[in-house]
Amino acid sequence: MPTTIHNEAAVAGIGQTAYSKKSGVSELSLATEAVRKAIDDAGLRPSDVDGLVTYTMDSSDEVEVARTVGIGDMTFWSKVNYGGGAAVGLVAHAAMAVATGMAKNVVVYRALNGRSGQRMGQGVSGQIISSDLIHWSWYMPFGLLTPASWIALQAKLYMEKYGATSEHLAHIAITQRMHAQNNPNAAMRGKPMTMDDYMNARMICEPLRLFDCCQEDDGGCALLITSAERAKDMKQKPAVIRAVTQASFEGQEQMTSFYREDLAALPEMELAAKIIYEQSGLGAKDIDAACLYDAFTPEILMQLEAFGFCGKGEAKDFVTADSLTLGGALPNNTHGGLLSEAYLHGVNNLAEGVRLIRGTSCNQPEGVDHVLVTSGVGVPTGAVIFGQV
Amino acid sequence: MTKTFKASELTIGQELPPLDLKITATLVAGGALASRDYTPVHHDRDAAVAQGLPDMFMNILTTQGLCSRYVTDWAGVDAVVTRVRTKLGGPNMPGDLLKLRGKVVAKSEKSVDVEVAGNNAWGNHVTATFTLALPA
Amino acid sequence: MNENDKKAFETQLRTFVGRPIGPPMTGRDPVNEPMIRQWCDAMGETHPAYLDAKAAKGTIHGEIKAPPTMLQAWVMEGWEMHEGYDEPKNEQHRLHKFLADHGYTGVLGTNTEENYTRYLRLGEQVTAETVIAEISDEKATGRGIGYFITTRTSFVNEKGEDIGSMSFRVLRYKPPAEAASAGGGAGKDGKSAAVAAKPTRIKPPMGQDNAWWWEKVAKENVLPIQRCTGCGKLRHPPRPMCDACGSQKWDSIAASGRGTIHTFTVIHYPQFPGYDYPIVSIIVDLEEGERMASTLVECKPEQVAIGMPVELLIHTDEDGFKIPFFRPAK
């Protein structure tokens, strides 16, 4: 039995549907298409899969997916809570299952009609997404109803404390938009953005303008996770899970951790960083590329600091040095991310992390040995490092 | 309403004094009939209720007329409205308080754009951008 | 609709684009003072150029002119409109019926743009010609999937001189299934007969851990802070156990109402019914040491600042709901 998850499991397959503003099909249809493609990508048959993991927010139950895809017997399934914070958690649960023998091949998935159906940007204004009604009662009557409004409160303080400006946020949005121009599956392909486009877009929740906020899309995305040993004999080059963790910090709330001492930091991400660096024996200097969760641009600044790519308050200088571009110190969200590829709740960022290890990104930097991928910001979250065999 | 602003006297971001209008059935019906719009939902409560609304509601022409008055009362008699673009929102009904707020959003040598937001308890009723020709 | 039906539907839909909705419409009466005065009564207009020939002379307008936004009123059908119509009378009606027959029963005006070439003089006779200018691709909208239809109208006077133009955009949409079935008895045209209530802010869902707090706000006009009776630690938002000593016993104190802004945002979009936008949302450091989310009122958005002292204000909504807000400290 392993004593840590280090190098025990690997991603052997990825699958995704087209991303669109109106899929015209059910979420189950999107989920099963993505799952089937991940299985095919790994060179396996549906009957080889014996575990499934998804989000508590996902509408496609494991057994419905299994029946539809033709997955037979299952010995492991689970659902991870907290919206986009679940993304890396899916990988963590699946990795634990394959490392301990609970299951051999686990597919993790997320599928949503996030534009034509229930829109995340509408927050908790309509049907309450979360079971935690009482929690939202402290925010809804005051009009704090959307993810943008919750993140804006934290972003405002961060920017004031460290002197970050709209130009710094724009740098992030524009860089990711640039990356999306090479990605045939990106919603924002063919729509490059200038500083003027960014500045002239309407204010959503100060300081967040329209293009500081991610898309809303329809689509499905899935990864197949197996043991690192078995992955070596499968069709694709494996992305080995060097380290993975979930992370929730003292005083954590879902999107509203307003009661902690320093609102200009992400202590749950600092916790995740500490754990994955310890698990892997790696440090920030060893990370060659990243897919940092990017529902809103200020989240990138705060994560760069949490994961030690720069000091506290220095992220603004890090991004203006073009560090997040292909030739930079840390190419980030090379597919366009949630801002410019699609909002698949972070699972598409995991898929890009795998492609970066395989060497098949639409914007592949050279010599990528280690990729950091994170999940939701402002929520209980997680981080993973993918590496080469 | 006396002096008319010159475009050069105005700055982008400058705000108009706010105007709150109490919406009555008389105003909704009176506005509709003054614009020769006899569609029943604008003067007949029962007809509006039959369509799923709580009450008769203001027609677009009345909304535009009220916004136009708000803007030209501020800008002065020699201001000339050359264009109005409106984005329509929720209904405006008897019992509502329509809050008109305006600000200068663009300017050139001889004209300005004034954006008027009209909000009531339902949320945004209208956002109207008026282009005004002004003395240079 | 299967794929072939959908194709046939789309093809037929596109045939409407570019069609005039019918022959040009000429207004019943030329531009005249009684109609202008009636308009000014309703709008509360006192503009001299619309109402007073003598005063108009002293303005750039030089004579009585019609208010610009009356343009369309000169060609409205008037009394006839109240009867509605069973059979479509023009191409615009036919287009709307065609969409309604295919399930796009919802209709919502979304945008207008009017250009006024000049203000109209008394005696001018207005004629309007309207064309179906654009039909969008099928779009997913907040209301449901549907098509945006844009009509363009050009206005001329009796000499054929251009006096203005208008474009009007409406959304024709398929109401989501749950909305249609929840509506109860349907009216004769399939529209729901259910009466919507006037929207109010979203009320806090109440449970055992929070209802007492809102009730205290409502009954005592105070801002309560929960206090552990074991160790005296204050906590907000309220929870059922003290994280310091483990006691499940608690009472509450009334906050002094003084505090400072820890951080804030100004919310512009999206806008939900029942709220006044923009909303200045704040996180307040209460004098007692606890923090809470609230709303800042009586302050312009551009004057809010981190560190600003604020004071409590129990706000009462039209429906009687009480909520603790803050305003700049006096």
GROMACS .gro file of C-alpha atoms in nm, chain B residues 4 25 27 45 61 65 68 106 113 118 123:
model
   11
  393THR     CA    1  -2.885   7.582  -2.294
  414ALA     CA    2  -5.315   5.485  -1.399
  416LEU     CA    3  -5.039   5.880  -1.654
  434ARG     CA    4  -5.625   4.674  -1.627
  450LEU     CA    5  -4.368   5.604  -2.651
  454GLY     CA    6  -4.159   6.104  -2.393
  457SER     CA    7  -3.702   6.320  -2.346
  495ALA     CA    8  -1.993   6.088  -2.464
  502ASP     CA    9  -2.477   6.159  -2.547
  507GLY     CA   10  -3.516   5.449  -1.551
  512GLY     CA   11  -3.558   4.662  -1.175
   0.00000   0.00000   0.00000
